[in-house]
Coordinates of C-alpha atoms in Angstrom, one line a residue:
Chain A
M20 CA 151.3 84.9 76.3
A21 CA 152.1 88.6 76.8
Q22 CA 150.9 88.3 80.4
A23 CA 153.5 85.7 81.3
V24 CA 156.3 88.2 80.5
D25 CA 154.6 90.8 82.6
T26 CA 154.4 88.7 85.8
T27 CA 158.1 87.8 85.6
S28 CA 159.2 91.4 85.1
T29 CA 157.0 92.7 88.0
N30 CA 158.2 89.9 90.2
A31 CA 161.8 91.0 89.6
E32 CA 161.1 94.6 90.5
M33 CA 159.1 93.8 93.6
P34 CA 161.9 93.5 96.2
K35 CA 163.3 96.9 95.2
T36 CA 160.2 99.1 94.8
K37 CA 156.7 99.3 96.1
P38 CA 154.6 96.6 94.5
A39 CA 152.6 98.0 91.5
S40 CA 149.0 98.6 92.3
P41 CA 146.4 96.6 90.4
W42 CA 145.5 99.7 88.6
T43 CA 149.1 100.3 87.4
L44 CA 149.3 96.7 86.2
A45 CA 146.0 97.0 84.4
F46 CA 147.0 100.2 82.8
R47 CA 150.4 98.8 81.7
Q48 CA 148.6 95.9 80.1
L49 CA 146.1 98.1 78.4
R50 CA 148.9 100.2 77.0
R51 CA 150.5 97.2 75.3
N52 CA 147.1 96.3 73.7
K53 CA 147.6 98.0 70.3
I54 CA 144.0 97.6 69.1
A55 CA 142.6 99.1 72.3
M56 CA 145.1 102.0 72.2
S57 CA 144.1 102.8 68.6
G58 CA 140.5 102.7 69.7
L59 CA 141.4 105.2 72.5
I60 CA 143.1 107.5 70.0
V61 CA 140.1 107.4 67.7
I62 CA 137.8 108.3 70.5
I63 CA 139.9 111.1 71.7
M64 CA 140.1 112.5 68.2
M65 CA 136.3 112.2 67.8
F66 CA 135.8 114.1 71.1
L67 CA 138.3 116.8 70.1
I68 CA 136.8 117.2 66.6
C69 CA 133.2 117.4 67.9
F70 CA 133.9 119.7 70.8
V71 CA 136.6 121.9 69.5
G72 CA 136.0 121.6 65.7
P73 CA 132.9 123.8 65.5
F74 CA 134.9 126.8 66.9
L75 CA 137.3 126.5 64.0
S76 CA 134.5 126.3 61.4
P77 CA 134.0 129.6 59.5
Y78 CA 130.3 128.8 59.2
S79 CA 127.3 128.8 61.5
L80 CA 124.0 126.9 61.4
E81 CA 122.0 130.1 61.8
T82 CA 122.8 131.5 58.4
M83 CA 123.1 130.0 54.9
S84 CA 126.7 129.3 54.6
G85 CA 126.6 128.4 50.9
P86 CA 124.5 127.2 48.1
S87 CA 122.1 124.5 49.1
N88 CA 122.5 120.8 48.3
K89 CA 126.0 121.0 46.9
G90 CA 128.3 118.0 47.1
P91 CA 131.7 118.1 48.8
S92 CA 134.0 120.9 47.7
A93 CA 137.1 122.8 48.9
S94 CA 135.0 125.3 50.8
H95 CA 132.5 122.8 52.2
W96 CA 134.4 119.5 52.8
L97 CA 131.3 117.4 53.2
G98 CA 128.9 119.5 51.1
T99 CA 125.8 121.4 52.2
D100 CA 122.2 120.4 52.9
K101 CA 119.0 121.8 51.5
L102 CA 119.1 124.8 53.8
G103 CA 122.7 125.5 52.7
R104 CA 124.1 124.5 56.1
D105 CA 127.6 123.1 56.1
I106 CA 127.5 119.3 56.7
L107 CA 130.8 119.1 58.4
L108 CA 129.7 121.6 61.0
R109 CA 126.4 119.8 61.5
V110 CA 128.2 116.4 61.9
M111 CA 130.5 117.9 64.5
L112 CA 127.6 119.5 66.4
A113 CA 125.5 116.3 66.1
G114 CA 128.5 114.4 67.5
R115 CA 128.5 116.5 70.6
I116 CA 124.9 115.5 71.2
S117 CA 125.4 111.8 70.3
L118 CA 128.5 111.4 72.4
L119 CA 126.9 113.3 75.3
V120 CA 123.8 111.1 75.1
G121 CA 126.0 108.0 75.2
L122 CA 128.0 109.3 78.2
V123 CA 125.1 110.5 80.3
A124 CA 123.0 107.4 79.6
M125 CA 126.0 105.3 80.7
M126 CA 126.2 107.3 84.0
V127 CA 122.5 106.9 84.7
S128 CA 122.8 103.2 84.1
V129 CA 125.9 102.8 86.2
A130 CA 124.4 104.9 89.1
I131 CA 121.2 102.9 89.1
G132 CA 122.7 99.5 88.3
S133 CA 125.5 99.5 90.8
T134 CA 123.5 101.0 93.6
L135 CA 120.6 98.6 93.2
G136 CA 122.9 95.6 92.6
A137 CA 124.9 96.4 95.7
L138 CA 121.8 96.8 97.8
A139 CA 120.4 93.5 96.5
G140 CA 123.6 91.7 97.2
Y141 CA 124.3 93.3 100.6
Y142 CA 120.8 93.0 102.2
R143 CA 119.7 89.8 100.4
G144 CA 116.2 88.6 101.5
W145 CA 113.2 90.6 100.4
V146 CA 115.2 93.6 99.1
D147 CA 117.1 91.3 96.8
T148 CA 113.9 89.6 95.7
I149 CA 112.2 92.8 94.8
I150 CA 115.1 94.4 93.0
M151 CA 116.1 91.3 91.1
R152 CA 112.5 90.5 90.1
F153 CA 112.2 94.0 88.7
A154 CA 115.5 93.5 86.9
D155 CA 114.2 90.3 85.4
I156 CA 111.1 92.1 84.2
M157 CA 113.1 94.8 82.6
L158 CA 115.4 92.2 81.0
S159 CA 112.5 90.3 79.4
I160 CA 111.0 93.3 77.8
P161 CA 112.8 93.8 74.5
A162 CA 114.5 97.2 74.6
L163 CA 113.8 98.6 71.2
P164 CA 110.0 98.1 71.0
L165 CA 109.6 99.5 74.5
L166 CA 111.8 102.5 73.7
I167 CA 109.7 103.0 70.6
I168 CA 106.5 103.2 72.6
L169 CA 108.2 105.5 75.1
G170 CA 109.5 107.7 72.3
A171 CA 106.0 107.8 70.9
V172 CA 104.6 108.9 74.3
L173 CA 107.3 111.6 74.5
S174 CA 106.2 112.9 71.1
D175 CA 102.6 112.8 72.2
I176 CA 103.1 114.8 75.4
Q177 CA 105.0 117.3 73.2
V178 CA 108.2 117.6 75.1
P179 CA 110.2 120.5 73.7
P180 CA 113.2 119.3 71.7
D181 CA 115.8 120.7 74.1
Q182 CA 114.3 119.0 77.2
R183 CA 113.7 115.9 75.1
I184 CA 117.4 115.2 74.9
Y185 CA 117.7 114.8 78.7
L186 CA 114.7 112.5 78.7
V187 CA 116.2 110.3 76.0
M188 CA 119.5 110.1 77.9
F189 CA 117.7 109.1 81.0
L190 CA 115.5 106.5 79.2
L191 CA 118.4 104.9 77.5
G192 CA 120.3 104.7 80.8
F193 CA 117.3 103.4 82.5
M194 CA 116.9 100.6 80.0
S195 CA 120.3 99.2 80.5
W196 CA 120.8 99.0 84.3
P197 CA 119.5 95.5 85.0
G198 CA 122.5 93.7 83.3
L199 CA 124.9 95.7 85.4
A200 CA 122.9 95.2 88.6
R201 CA 123.0 91.5 88.1
L202 CA 126.8 91.5 87.7
V203 CA 127.4 93.8 90.7
R204 CA 125.0 91.8 92.9
G205 CA 126.9 88.6 92.1
Q206 CA 130.2 90.1 93.0
I207 CA 128.9 91.6 96.2
L208 CA 127.4 88.3 97.3
T209 CA 130.9 86.8 97.4
L210 CA 132.7 90.0 98.6
R211 CA 130.4 90.4 101.6
E212 CA 131.6 87.1 103.0
Q213 CA 135.2 88.0 102.9
E214 CA 137.4 88.9 105.9
F215 CA 137.7 92.6 105.2
M216 CA 134.0 92.9 105.5
Q217 CA 134.2 91.1 108.9
A218 CA 136.7 93.8 109.9
A219 CA 134.3 96.5 108.7
E220 CA 131.6 94.8 110.8
V221 CA 133.9 94.8 113.9
L222 CA 134.7 98.5 113.4
G223 CA 131.0 99.1 113.6
L224 CA 130.8 100.9 110.3
R225 CA 127.4 102.0 109.1
D226 CA 125.8 100.1 106.2
K227 CA 126.0 103.1 103.9
R228 CA 129.7 103.3 104.4
K229 CA 130.2 99.6 104.0
I230 CA 128.3 99.5 100.8
F231 CA 129.7 102.6 99.1
R232 CA 133.2 102.7 100.5
H233 CA 134.1 99.0 100.9
L234 CA 131.9 96.9 98.6
I235 CA 131.2 98.9 95.5
P236 CA 134.9 100.1 95.0
N237 CA 135.8 96.4 94.8
T238 CA 133.4 95.9 91.9
I239 CA 134.8 98.9 90.0
P240 CA 136.8 96.8 87.4
I241 CA 133.6 95.1 86.2
I242 CA 131.7 98.3 86.3
I243 CA 134.3 100.1 84.2
V244 CA 134.1 97.3 81.5
V245 CA 130.3 97.3 81.4
A246 CA 130.1 101.1 81.5
T247 CA 132.5 101.4 78.5
L248 CA 130.5 99.0 76.4
S249 CA 127.2 100.6 77.4
V250 CA 128.3 103.9 76.0
A251 CA 128.6 102.2 72.6
G252 CA 125.2 100.6 73.1
A253 CA 123.6 103.9 74.1
I254 CA 125.0 105.7 71.1
L255 CA 123.8 102.9 68.8
M256 CA 120.3 102.9 70.4
E257 CA 120.1 106.7 70.3
S258 CA 121.0 106.7 66.6
V259 CA 118.3 104.1 65.8
L260 CA 115.6 106.1 67.8
S261 CA 116.6 109.4 66.2
Y262 CA 116.7 107.8 62.8
L263 CA 113.1 106.7 63.4
G264 CA 112.3 110.3 64.5
I265 CA 111.5 109.5 68.1
G266 CA 114.9 110.0 69.8
V267 CA 116.6 113.4 69.6
V268 CA 114.5 115.4 67.2
P269 CA 115.4 118.4 65.0
P270 CA 116.4 121.2 65.2
T271 CA 118.8 119.5 67.7
P272 CA 121.2 117.6 65.3
S273 CA 122.3 114.1 66.2
W274 CA 124.0 111.5 64.0
G275 CA 120.9 109.4 63.9
N276 CA 118.5 112.1 62.8
M277 CA 121.0 113.3 60.2
I278 CA 120.8 109.9 58.7
S279 CA 117.1 110.1 58.4
A280 CA 117.8 112.4 55.5
A281 CA 118.1 109.1 53.6
N282 CA 114.3 108.6 54.1
N283 CA 113.9 111.1 51.2
L284 CA 114.4 109.1 48.1
I285 CA 116.2 111.8 46.1
D286 CA 118.5 112.7 49.0
F287 CA 119.2 109.0 49.4
K288 CA 120.0 108.3 45.8
K289 CA 121.6 111.5 44.7
R290 CA 123.1 113.1 47.8
P291 CA 124.9 110.5 49.8
W292 CA 127.0 113.2 51.5
L293 CA 124.0 114.1 53.6
W294 CA 123.7 110.7 55.3
I295 CA 126.9 108.8 54.9
P296 CA 129.2 111.0 57.1
P297 CA 127.1 110.7 60.2
G298 CA 126.8 107.0 59.7
V299 CA 130.5 106.6 59.4
C300 CA 131.0 108.6 62.6
I301 CA 128.6 106.3 64.5
F302 CA 130.4 103.3 63.2
M303 CA 133.9 104.6 64.0
T304 CA 132.9 105.7 67.5
V305 CA 131.1 102.5 68.4
I306 CA 133.9 100.3 67.1
A307 CA 136.5 102.3 69.0
I308 CA 134.5 102.1 72.2
N309 CA 134.0 98.4 71.7
V310 CA 137.7 97.6 71.3
I311 CA 138.6 99.8 74.3
G312 CA 136.0 97.9 76.4
D313 CA 137.4 94.6 75.2
G314 CA 140.9 95.7 76.1
L315 CA 139.8 96.9 79.5
R316 CA 138.1 93.6 80.1
D317 CA 141.4 91.8 79.3
A318 CA 143.3 94.1 81.6
L319 CA 140.9 94.4 84.5
D320 CA 139.0 91.1 84.7
P321 CA 141.3 88.5 86.2
K322 CA 138.8 85.7 85.2
M323 CA 139.1 86.5 81.6
K324 CA 142.9 86.2 81.6
K325 CA 144.2 83.4 79.5
Chain B
M14 CA 114.4 67.6 86.3
K15 CA 110.6 67.8 86.3
Q16 CA 110.6 69.7 89.6
Y17 CA 113.1 72.2 88.2
A18 CA 110.9 72.7 85.1
I19 CA 107.9 73.3 87.3
R20 CA 109.8 75.7 89.5
R21 CA 111.0 77.7 86.5
I22 CA 107.5 77.9 85.0
L23 CA 106.2 79.2 88.3
Q24 CA 108.9 81.8 88.3
I25 CA 107.9 82.9 84.8
I26 CA 104.3 83.8 85.9
P27 CA 105.1 86.7 88.2
T28 CA 107.6 88.0 85.7
I29 CA 105.1 88.1 82.9
I30 CA 102.6 89.8 85.1
G31 CA 105.2 92.4 86.0
V32 CA 106.0 92.9 82.3
S33 CA 102.3 93.4 81.5
I34 CA 102.0 96.0 84.3
V35 CA 105.1 97.9 83.1
L36 CA 103.8 97.9 79.5
F37 CA 100.3 98.9 80.4
G38 CA 101.7 101.7 82.6
V39 CA 103.6 103.1 79.7
F40 CA 100.6 102.7 77.5
A41 CA 98.4 104.5 79.9
M42 CA 100.9 107.4 80.1
A43 CA 100.1 108.3 76.5
P44 CA 97.7 111.3 76.7
G45 CA 96.5 111.5 73.2
N46 CA 94.6 108.3 72.7
F47 CA 93.4 107.3 69.2
V48 CA 89.9 108.7 69.8
D49 CA 90.8 112.1 71.1
S50 CA 93.4 112.7 68.4
K51 CA 90.8 112.2 65.6
Q52 CA 89.5 115.7 64.9
T53 CA 86.8 114.8 62.4
I54 CA 84.5 113.0 64.8
S55 CA 81.9 114.6 67.1
D56 CA 82.1 114.6 70.9
A57 CA 79.1 112.3 71.2
R58 CA 80.8 109.8 68.8
K59 CA 84.0 110.1 70.8
A60 CA 82.3 109.2 74.0
E61 CA 80.7 106.2 72.3
L62 CA 84.0 105.0 70.9
K63 CA 85.6 105.5 74.3
E64 CA 83.0 103.4 75.9
K65 CA 83.5 100.8 73.2
F66 CA 87.2 100.5 73.8
G67 CA 86.8 100.9 77.5
L68 CA 88.8 104.2 77.6
D69 CA 86.3 105.9 80.0
K70 CA 87.2 103.6 82.9
P71 CA 90.0 104.2 85.4
V72 CA 93.4 102.8 84.6
H73 CA 93.5 99.9 86.9
E74 CA 90.1 98.7 85.7
R75 CA 91.3 99.0 82.1
Y76 CA 94.4 96.9 83.0
F77 CA 92.3 94.1 84.4
I78 CA 90.0 94.1 81.4
W79 CA 93.1 94.1 79.1
A80 CA 94.8 91.4 81.1
K81 CA 91.8 89.2 81.1
N82 CA 91.4 89.5 77.3
T83 CA 95.1 88.9 76.8
I84 CA 95.0 85.6 78.7
Q85 CA 92.1 84.6 76.5
G86 CA 94.2 85.3 73.5
D87 CA 92.5 88.5 72.6
L88 CA 95.0 91.3 72.2
G89 CA 92.4 93.9 71.2
M90 CA 91.6 95.5 67.8
S91 CA 94.2 97.1 65.7
T92 CA 92.8 100.5 65.0
Q93 CA 95.0 100.9 61.9
H94 CA 94.1 97.5 60.3
Q95 CA 90.6 97.3 61.7
Q96 CA 91.3 93.6 62.5
P97 CA 92.2 91.8 65.7
V98 CA 95.8 92.3 66.7
T99 CA 96.4 88.5 66.6
T100 CA 95.2 88.3 63.0
V101 CA 97.5 91.1 61.9
M102 CA 100.4 89.6 63.8
N103 CA 99.8 86.2 62.4
R104 CA 99.6 87.5 58.8
Y105 CA 103.0 89.3 58.9
M106 CA 104.9 87.1 61.3
W107 CA 105.6 84.5 58.7
N108 CA 107.2 86.9 56.3
S109 CA 109.6 87.7 59.1
F110 CA 110.1 84.1 59.9
I111 CA 111.3 83.1 56.4
I112 CA 114.1 85.7 56.6
A113 CA 115.0 84.9 60.3
A114 CA 115.1 81.2 59.7
I115 CA 117.5 81.5 56.8
V116 CA 119.6 84.0 58.7
L117 CA 119.8 81.7 61.7
V118 CA 121.1 78.8 59.6
L119 CA 123.5 80.9 57.6
S120 CA 125.0 82.8 60.6
W121 CA 125.4 79.7 62.8
T122 CA 127.1 77.8 60.0
I123 CA 129.5 80.6 59.2
A124 CA 130.1 81.4 62.8
I125 CA 130.9 77.8 63.8
F126 CA 133.4 77.3 61.0
V127 CA 135.1 80.7 61.3
G128 CA 135.1 80.7 65.1
V129 CA 136.6 77.3 65.4
Y130 CA 139.2 77.9 62.7
S131 CA 140.1 81.2 64.3
A132 CA 140.5 79.6 67.7
I133 CA 142.8 76.7 66.6
R134 CA 145.0 79.3 64.8
Q135 CA 144.9 81.8 67.7
Y136 CA 147.0 84.9 67.2
S137 CA 147.6 84.0 63.5
F138 CA 147.1 86.5 60.7
F139 CA 143.7 85.0 59.9
D140 CA 142.7 85.2 63.6
G141 CA 143.7 88.9 63.7
I142 CA 141.6 89.7 60.7
I143 CA 138.6 87.8 62.0
T144 CA 138.9 89.5 65.4
F145 CA 138.9 92.9 63.7
L146 CA 136.0 91.9 61.4
V147 CA 134.0 90.7 64.4
F148 CA 134.4 94.0 66.1
A149 CA 133.4 95.9 63.0
L150 CA 130.3 93.8 62.4
M151 CA 129.3 94.1 66.1
S152 CA 129.6 97.9 65.9
L153 CA 127.5 98.4 62.7
P154 CA 124.4 100.5 63.1
S155 CA 121.8 98.2 61.5
F156 CA 119.9 100.9 59.6
F157 CA 123.0 102.5 58.3
I158 CA 124.5 99.3 56.9
G159 CA 121.1 98.5 55.4
L160 CA 120.9 101.9 53.7
L161 CA 124.5 101.6 52.4
A162 CA 123.7 98.1 51.0
I163 CA 120.6 99.4 49.2
K164 CA 122.5 102.4 47.9
F165 CA 125.4 100.3 46.6
F166 CA 123.8 97.0 45.5
A167 CA 120.3 98.0 44.5
V168 CA 120.6 101.7 43.4
D169 CA 124.1 101.8 41.9
M170 CA 124.8 98.2 40.8
K171 CA 121.1 97.3 40.2
W172 CA 121.8 93.7 41.5
A173 CA 118.7 93.7 43.6
P174 CA 115.3 95.4 43.8
V175 CA 115.3 98.4 46.1
G176 CA 112.9 96.8 48.6
G177 CA 109.7 94.9 49.1
M178 CA 109.0 91.1 49.1
Y179 CA 107.6 90.6 45.6
T180 CA 107.6 92.8 42.5
T181 CA 104.6 95.0 42.7
G182 CA 101.8 93.9 40.3
S183 CA 103.5 90.7 39.4
N184 CA 101.2 87.7 39.5
A185 CA 103.9 85.1 38.9
T186 CA 103.3 81.6 40.4
G187 CA 105.4 78.6 41.1
M188 CA 109.1 78.8 40.5
A189 CA 108.9 82.3 39.0
K190 CA 107.4 83.5 42.3
V191 CA 110.1 81.8 44.4
W192 CA 112.7 83.3 42.2
D193 CA 111.2 86.8 42.6
L194 CA 111.2 86.2 46.4
V195 CA 114.9 85.2 46.3
Q196 CA 115.8 88.3 44.4
H197 CA 114.1 90.5 46.9
M198 CA 115.4 88.5 49.9
W199 CA 119.1 88.1 49.3
L200 CA 120.1 91.6 50.3
P201 CA 118.2 91.8 53.6
V202 CA 119.3 88.3 54.4
S203 CA 123.0 89.1 53.8
V204 CA 122.7 92.3 55.9
L205 CA 121.1 90.5 58.8
T206 CA 123.5 87.6 58.6
A207 CA 126.4 90.1 58.7
L208 CA 124.9 91.8 61.7
S209 CA 124.4 88.6 63.7
V210 CA 127.5 86.6 62.6
G211 CA 129.9 88.9 64.5
G212 CA 128.8 88.1 68.0
L213 CA 128.3 84.5 67.3
T214 CA 131.8 84.0 65.8
R215 CA 133.2 85.6 68.9
Y216 CA 131.2 83.3 71.1
F217 CA 132.3 80.2 69.3
R218 CA 135.9 81.3 69.2
T219 CA 136.0 82.0 73.0
S220 CA 134.1 78.7 73.7
M221 CA 136.6 76.7 71.6
L222 CA 139.6 78.4 73.1
E223 CA 138.4 77.4 76.6
V224 CA 137.9 73.8 75.5
V225 CA 141.2 73.4 73.8
R226 CA 142.9 74.2 77.1
Q227 CA 141.2 71.4 78.9
D228 CA 143.1 68.4 80.2
Y229 CA 141.2 65.9 78.2
I230 CA 142.3 67.6 75.0
R231 CA 145.9 67.3 76.1
T232 CA 145.3 63.7 76.9
A233 CA 143.8 63.0 73.5
R234 CA 146.8 64.7 71.8
A235 CA 149.3 62.9 74.0
K236 CA 147.9 59.5 73.2
G237 CA 148.4 60.3 69.5
V238 CA 144.9 61.0 68.2
K239 CA 144.9 62.6 64.8
P240 CA 144.8 66.4 65.3
S241 CA 141.7 66.8 63.1
T242 CA 139.9 64.2 65.2
V243 CA 140.9 66.0 68.4
I244 CA 139.5 69.3 67.1
F245 CA 136.3 68.1 65.5
K246 CA 135.4 65.2 67.7
H247 CA 136.8 65.9 71.2
A248 CA 136.9 69.7 71.2
L249 CA 134.1 70.9 68.9
R250 CA 131.4 68.8 70.5
N251 CA 132.2 70.2 73.9
A252 CA 132.6 73.7 72.6
L253 CA 129.1 73.5 71.0
L254 CA 127.5 72.5 74.3
P255 CA 127.1 76.1 75.7
A256 CA 125.7 77.1 72.3
I257 CA 122.6 75.2 73.1
T258 CA 121.7 78.0 75.6
L259 CA 122.2 80.5 72.8
L260 CA 119.9 78.5 70.5
G261 CA 117.1 78.7 73.0
M262 CA 117.5 82.5 73.1
E263 CA 117.3 82.7 69.3
I264 CA 113.7 81.6 69.5
P265 CA 112.3 85.1 70.0
A266 CA 114.4 86.4 67.1
L267 CA 112.7 83.9 64.7
F268 CA 109.3 85.5 65.2
S269 CA 110.1 89.0 66.3
G270 CA 111.2 90.3 63.0
A271 CA 114.1 92.7 62.6
M272 CA 112.3 96.0 63.0
I273 CA 114.9 98.3 61.6
T274 CA 116.1 96.1 58.7
E275 CA 112.6 95.3 57.6
Q276 CA 111.8 99.0 57.7
V277 CA 114.8 99.9 55.6
F278 CA 114.2 97.1 53.1
N279 CA 110.5 97.7 53.1
W280 CA 109.9 94.0 53.9
P281 CA 106.3 93.3 55.0
G282 CA 107.3 91.6 58.2
I283 CA 106.0 92.0 61.7
G284 CA 108.7 94.5 62.7
K285 CA 107.8 96.9 59.9
I286 CA 104.1 96.6 60.8
N287 CA 105.0 97.5 64.4
L288 CA 106.8 100.6 63.2
A289 CA 103.9 101.5 61.1
A290 CA 101.7 101.1 64.2
L291 CA 104.0 103.6 65.8
Q292 CA 103.3 106.2 63.1
S293 CA 99.5 105.8 63.5
R294 CA 99.6 105.4 67.3
D295 CA 98.0 102.0 67.0
Y296 CA 98.7 101.3 70.7
F297 CA 96.9 97.9 70.9
L298 CA 99.2 96.6 68.1
L299 CA 102.3 98.1 69.7
M300 CA 101.4 96.6 73.1
G301 CA 100.4 93.2 71.8
F302 CA 103.6 92.9 69.8
T303 CA 105.8 94.0 72.7
M304 CA 104.0 91.7 75.1
F305 CA 104.3 88.9 72.6
L306 CA 108.1 89.5 72.3
A307 CA 108.5 89.5 76.1
A308 CA 106.6 86.3 76.4
L309 CA 108.8 84.7 73.7
T310 CA 111.9 85.9 75.5
L311 CA 110.8 84.2 78.7
V312 CA 109.9 81.0 76.8
G313 CA 113.3 81.2 75.0
N314 CA 115.2 81.5 78.3
F315 CA 113.2 78.6 79.8
V316 CA 113.9 76.4 76.8
S317 CA 117.6 77.2 76.8
D318 CA 117.9 76.4 80.5
M319 CA 116.1 73.1 80.0
L320 CA 118.1 72.2 77.0
Y321 CA 121.3 72.9 78.8
R322 CA 120.4 70.8 81.7
I323 CA 119.4 67.9 79.4
A324 CA 122.7 68.2 77.4
D325 CA 125.1 68.8 80.3
P326 CA 124.8 66.6 83.3
R327 CA 127.3 68.7 85.2
V328 CA 124.8 71.6 85.4
R329 CA 122.2 69.3 86.9
M330 CA 124.4 68.4 89.8
K331 CA 124.6 71.9 91.1

């Protein structure tokens, strides 16, 4: 319904000014989507709190900042853990890791997925067969059990915790590229038959340029939507793995491994402030990203327009 | 139709071989195998055990031995349970199946009703709330909501036992046993239903919204068919059609168990057993289970494609 109003207003403006670019139109539409905008605000807040917040905290993780295992109070808003560390500070620092894992995993998945998808769609033939067969294989292996085996292997080869984060990011990204590759390939298959590609052919452009400058940019709307949603997926997956103790491992805090405090029966029953705040953070972040992704889909994907 | 089925089956074979290679590759990457990690046994015994499990051979030979056994239905011995992997899986799979089957029925029923109602009242207050709830449910981390549910309903309110399948030490039979089971089951079932109902509702809502816009619905309305008949007879039937595809994909979920939820609720299902296998590095069980899931996924995709073709002649034409 809202879209109908939009087309008339832009049509009226058209004779006078330069026609609005698809990006401007999409952005306008996104801005009117109240749910998506509130999601965006939540995400920005979350980033600000996690990345700036720790500087404002009077405590540090290196020293005891108060009595251990105390509930929320005026000096420790979310209480302290058994080592007397401030939970609020830990939640913020864990948030840095969890958000970063989500972002990097997304970038890995987008880089692999869009490149392989574009190559498969552009060259077709045996390149397509090999890439898409491999994507099919990856898609039919259930992600969680495979990640669990990989996580176990990581623990067995004793990767140091600080390097482990990067491996986890990469693994999560690597698990989620096939879906995107499929979408990009489908788009490129139709795009490559269009007139502008004939023009590119006539101009004698090299394949690399055709793929990365002319084909992939045309698939960006769909990539953006999938990428946004995959950040949420990666954050959820990271939290599950870390909760099981095979994702990001202590001393590096992450929301998932903070919740594993709940595996201790006493902490679970008597000290909910240890594990509820990180859980709420995961939930809020993921829901915010999901609504943004959905809003972006409405704004960017013409096929979904109703 | 038959030709298509044969072609699809032939496609599955290279995929499953690929899956097995990927899985075996990961498996072979693990340096500390279960023999080397045991410090209590002598080197001679280690060598003997390695020979027994075929660990002394090069990787590609081990793969072919494993693949041959797998085709013959032998997934190896579970080192933790000291039983064949297939026996272990069969024992625990049905505990997962009970929960999954109930969750399937519940979540589909709820999702169809809510999704359809939400679609015919699009943009209403109800629809807004449902849309928000769907997002919330889809964003829930499964283990966290499980923990919250146990904390609130089992620990604080004492409405349910904290976990497990039967009360420990109880030897109740007949109805008493069933009642014990129900008491243990309702909380994990509710959590799992909540987790899966979100996506499904969204699916049915979208599907219904698409159908209501079709010309034949307008025709039905124009010729004066009762609104309820239009919705439930003309629209709903067509909206449910794509859901057949979804039903095929639910097959793996029926047997795979919900790893995280089972772990949190201490439910003796196959997912929990798999996680326990992770703790003890019981790689044969881990591999067998993951391989089994991948095969189920492929079968599920196949079944859903076939069902869709049987149900919708338009797909066949393409």
